[in-house]
Coordinates of C-alpha atoms and ligand atoms in Angstrom, one line a residue:
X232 CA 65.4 85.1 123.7
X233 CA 67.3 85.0 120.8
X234 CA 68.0 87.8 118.5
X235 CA 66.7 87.5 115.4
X236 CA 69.4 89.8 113.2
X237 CA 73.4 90.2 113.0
X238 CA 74.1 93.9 112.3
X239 CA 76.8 93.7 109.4
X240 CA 77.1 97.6 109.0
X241 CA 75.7 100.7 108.4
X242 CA 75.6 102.6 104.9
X243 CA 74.1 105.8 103.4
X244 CA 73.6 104.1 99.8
X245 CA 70.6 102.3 101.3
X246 CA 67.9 104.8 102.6
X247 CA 64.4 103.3 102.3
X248 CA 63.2 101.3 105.7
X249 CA 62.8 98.0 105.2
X250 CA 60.3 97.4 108.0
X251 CA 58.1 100.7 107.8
X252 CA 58.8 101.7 104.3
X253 CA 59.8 105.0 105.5
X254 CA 62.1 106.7 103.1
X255 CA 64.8 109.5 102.5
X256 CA 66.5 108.0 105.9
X257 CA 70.0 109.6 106.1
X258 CA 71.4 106.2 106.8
X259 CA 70.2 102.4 107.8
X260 CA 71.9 99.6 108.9
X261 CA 72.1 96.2 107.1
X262 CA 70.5 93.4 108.7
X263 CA 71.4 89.4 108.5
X264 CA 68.9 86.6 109.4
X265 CA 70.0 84.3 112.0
X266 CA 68.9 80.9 112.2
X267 CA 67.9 79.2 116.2
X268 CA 71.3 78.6 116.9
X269 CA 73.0 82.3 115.9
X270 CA 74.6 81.8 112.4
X271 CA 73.8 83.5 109.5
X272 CA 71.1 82.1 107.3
X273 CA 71.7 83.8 104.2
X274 CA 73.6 85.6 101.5
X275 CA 74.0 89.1 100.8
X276 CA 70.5 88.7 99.1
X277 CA 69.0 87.4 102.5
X278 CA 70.0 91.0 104.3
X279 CA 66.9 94.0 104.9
X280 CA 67.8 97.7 105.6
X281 CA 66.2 99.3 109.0
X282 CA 66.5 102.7 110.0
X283 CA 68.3 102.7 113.4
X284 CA 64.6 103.2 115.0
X285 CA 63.1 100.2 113.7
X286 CA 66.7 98.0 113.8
X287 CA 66.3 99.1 117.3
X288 CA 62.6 97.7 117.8
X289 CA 64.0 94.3 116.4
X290 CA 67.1 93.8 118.3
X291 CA 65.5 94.8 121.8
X292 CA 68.3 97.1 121.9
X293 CA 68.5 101.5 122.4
X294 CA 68.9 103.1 118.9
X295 CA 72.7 104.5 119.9
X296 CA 73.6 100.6 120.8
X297 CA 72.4 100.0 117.1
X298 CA 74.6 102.9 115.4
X299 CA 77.6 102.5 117.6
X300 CA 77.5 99.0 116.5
X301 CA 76.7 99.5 112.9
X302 CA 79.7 101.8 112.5
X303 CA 82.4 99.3 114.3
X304 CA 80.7 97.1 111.7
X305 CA 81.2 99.2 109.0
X306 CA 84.7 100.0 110.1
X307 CA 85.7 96.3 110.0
X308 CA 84.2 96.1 106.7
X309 CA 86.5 98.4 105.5
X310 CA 89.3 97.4 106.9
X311 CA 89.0 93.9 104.9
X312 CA 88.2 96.2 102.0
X313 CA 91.8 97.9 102.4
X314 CA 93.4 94.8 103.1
X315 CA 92.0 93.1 100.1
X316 CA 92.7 96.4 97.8
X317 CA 96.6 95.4 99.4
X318 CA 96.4 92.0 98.2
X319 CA 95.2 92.4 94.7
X320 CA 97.7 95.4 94.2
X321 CA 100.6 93.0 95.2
X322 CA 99.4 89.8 93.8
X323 CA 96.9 90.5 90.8
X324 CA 99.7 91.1 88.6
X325 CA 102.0 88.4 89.5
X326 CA 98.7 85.9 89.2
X327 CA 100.2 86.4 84.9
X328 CA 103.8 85.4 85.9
X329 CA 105.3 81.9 85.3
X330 CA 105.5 79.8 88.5
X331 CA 108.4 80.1 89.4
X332 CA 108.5 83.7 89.9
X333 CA 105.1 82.9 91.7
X334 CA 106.7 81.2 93.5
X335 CA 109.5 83.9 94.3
X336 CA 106.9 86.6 95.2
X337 CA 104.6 84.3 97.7
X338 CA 107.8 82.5 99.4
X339 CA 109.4 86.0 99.8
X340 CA 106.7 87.7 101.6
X341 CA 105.2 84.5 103.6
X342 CA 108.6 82.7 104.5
X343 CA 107.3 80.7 107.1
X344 CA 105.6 79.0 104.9
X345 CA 108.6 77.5 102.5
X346 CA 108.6 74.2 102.2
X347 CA 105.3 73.1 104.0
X348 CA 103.9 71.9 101.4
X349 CA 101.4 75.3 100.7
X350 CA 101.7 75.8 96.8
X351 CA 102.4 79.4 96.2
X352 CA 100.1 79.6 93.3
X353 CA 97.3 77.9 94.9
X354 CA 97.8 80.1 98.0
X355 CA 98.0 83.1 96.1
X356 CA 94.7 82.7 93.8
X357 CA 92.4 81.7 97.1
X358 CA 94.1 85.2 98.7
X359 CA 93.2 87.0 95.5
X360 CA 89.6 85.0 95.2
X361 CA 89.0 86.1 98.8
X362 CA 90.0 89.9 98.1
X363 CA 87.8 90.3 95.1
X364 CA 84.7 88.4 96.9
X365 CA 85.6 91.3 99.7
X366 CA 85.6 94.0 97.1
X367 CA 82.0 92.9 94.9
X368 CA 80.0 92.5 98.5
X369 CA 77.4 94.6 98.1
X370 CA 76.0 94.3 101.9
X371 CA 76.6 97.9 102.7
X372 CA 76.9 99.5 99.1
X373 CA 78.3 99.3 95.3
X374 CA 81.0 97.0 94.5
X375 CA 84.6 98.9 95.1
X376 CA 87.1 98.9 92.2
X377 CA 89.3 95.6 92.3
X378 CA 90.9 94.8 89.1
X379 CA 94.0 95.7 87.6
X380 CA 92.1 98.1 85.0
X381 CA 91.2 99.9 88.1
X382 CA 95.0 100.5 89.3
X383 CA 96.1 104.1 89.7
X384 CA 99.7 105.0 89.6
X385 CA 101.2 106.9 92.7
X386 CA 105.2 108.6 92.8
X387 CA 106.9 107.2 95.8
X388 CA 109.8 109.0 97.2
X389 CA 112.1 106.6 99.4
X390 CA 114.6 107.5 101.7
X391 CA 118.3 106.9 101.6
X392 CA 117.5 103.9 103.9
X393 CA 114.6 102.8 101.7
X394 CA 111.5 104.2 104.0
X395 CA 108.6 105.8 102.8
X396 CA 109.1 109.9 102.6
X397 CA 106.2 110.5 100.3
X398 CA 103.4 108.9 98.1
X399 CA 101.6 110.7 95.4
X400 CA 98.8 110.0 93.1
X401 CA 100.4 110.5 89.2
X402 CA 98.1 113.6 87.6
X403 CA 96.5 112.6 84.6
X404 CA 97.2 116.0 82.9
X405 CA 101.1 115.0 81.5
X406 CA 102.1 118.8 82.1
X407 CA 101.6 118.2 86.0
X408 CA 103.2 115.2 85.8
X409 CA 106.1 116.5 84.7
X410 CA 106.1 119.1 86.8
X411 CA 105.5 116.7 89.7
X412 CA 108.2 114.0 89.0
X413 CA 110.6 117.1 88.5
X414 CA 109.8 118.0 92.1
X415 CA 109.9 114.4 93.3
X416 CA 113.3 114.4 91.9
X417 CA 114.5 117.3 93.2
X418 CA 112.7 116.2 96.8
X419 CA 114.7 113.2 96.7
X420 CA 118.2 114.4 95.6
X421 CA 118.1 117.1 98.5
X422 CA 117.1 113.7 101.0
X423 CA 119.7 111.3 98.9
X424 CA 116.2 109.5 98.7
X425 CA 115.4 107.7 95.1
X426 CA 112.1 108.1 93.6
X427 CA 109.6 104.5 92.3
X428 CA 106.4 104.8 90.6
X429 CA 104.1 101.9 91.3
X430 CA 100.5 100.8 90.3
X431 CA 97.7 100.0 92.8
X432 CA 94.3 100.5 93.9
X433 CA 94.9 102.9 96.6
X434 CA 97.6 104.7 98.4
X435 CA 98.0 102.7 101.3
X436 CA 98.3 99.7 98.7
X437 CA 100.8 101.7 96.7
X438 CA 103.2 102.0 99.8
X439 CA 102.9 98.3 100.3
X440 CA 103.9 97.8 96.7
X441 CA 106.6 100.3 96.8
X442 CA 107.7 98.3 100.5
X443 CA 107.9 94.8 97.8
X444 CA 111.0 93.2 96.1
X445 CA 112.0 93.9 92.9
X446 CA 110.1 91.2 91.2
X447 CA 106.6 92.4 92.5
X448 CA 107.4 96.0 90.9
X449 CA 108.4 94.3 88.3
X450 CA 105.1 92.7 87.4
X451 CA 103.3 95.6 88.9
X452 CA 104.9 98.1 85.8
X453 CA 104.6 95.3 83.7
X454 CA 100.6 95.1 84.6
X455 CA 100.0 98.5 83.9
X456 CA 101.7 98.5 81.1
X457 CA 99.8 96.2 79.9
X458 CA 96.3 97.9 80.8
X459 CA 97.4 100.8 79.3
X460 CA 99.2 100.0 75.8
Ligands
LIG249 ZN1 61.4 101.6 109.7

């Protein structure tokens, strides 16, 4: 027999049954429709919410089979959430550049690709129109932050050989963030490190940003600036 659902995670901001109407569930998981032959029929409209007992009744399958594979679900899901939160950090800004230093940014990062033919700009706005289709899915819960109004800055101290030592979300308050680039400074001059500040939507983005040519940071200070003037 076929089964009737995909399981396409499992989230806490959905907590009303779907099947039985039973409420206040601590979690259920999000259900797809499949048509006869396995693929998904539908859009995130089409999925229902089970609780894991009821899921379980549908699928034929034990209720810890359901949350185990609601959760590696959900972990993939947010793994494509991080990477597109890496992509609009890096690329968002740059989409406001001329070509040419479009051009610069994408070629750097994706060598291989030079001179096949693949058109930076085009390249770049299906990567960054993939990312923020990742980020407003609302399968498994609200849209995430995705735009360059929702960058954050983070202190990065590097290393004398340009690695990673520290990354820090910038304090509002300005008195802390004097305080902290003061100690970033002193952090670094004890390592013979160097200190960046960089705009993104997360830390692990931020590091990637920090990791980018000067040309990306470039654009990057110049995109906050520019949400923040
Ligand atoms: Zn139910």
């Amino acid at each position: 027999m076929n089964i009737p659902w995909t399981i396409k995670g499992i989230t806490d901001d959905f907590t009303t049954c779907h099947c039985c109407g039973r409420r206040g569930l601590k979690r259920t998981v999000a259900l797809m429709p499949l048509d006869a032959d396995g693929n998904e029929d539908g859009t995130a409209e089409d999925v229902v919410y089970y609780g894991t007992a009821c899921a379980a009744t549908a699928l034929g399958w034990t209720q810890g089979k359901v949350t185990e594979t609601g959760h590696a679900s959900q972990r993939e899901r947010d793994e494509r959430d991080a990477y597109a939160r890496r992509i609009i950090s890096l690329y968002a800004p740059v989409e406001s550049a001329p070509v040419r230093d479009q051009a610069r940014v994408f070629y750097g990062r994706n060598r291989r690709q030079r001179n096949t033919g693949v058109k930076a700009t085009e390249e770049m706005a299906q990567l960054l129109a993939e990312a923020r289709a990742t980020l407003a899915d609302t399968t498994t819960g609200p849209a995430r932050p995705g735009r360059i109004e929702d960058f954050r800055r983070y202190l990065v101290v590097l290393t004398q050989d340009g690695h990673i030592h520290l990354v820090r979300r910038v304090p509002q308050d300005e008195t802390k963030r004097h305080e902290q680039a003061a100690a970033a400074h002193r952090r670094a001059d004890e390592i013979s490190g160097s200190v960046l500040t960089v705009a993104a939507l997360d830390a692990e983005s931020a590091r990637e940003v920090a990791y980018s040519d000067d040309l990306t940071r470039a654009w990057n200070a110049k995109a906050w600036q520019a949400a923040h003037a």
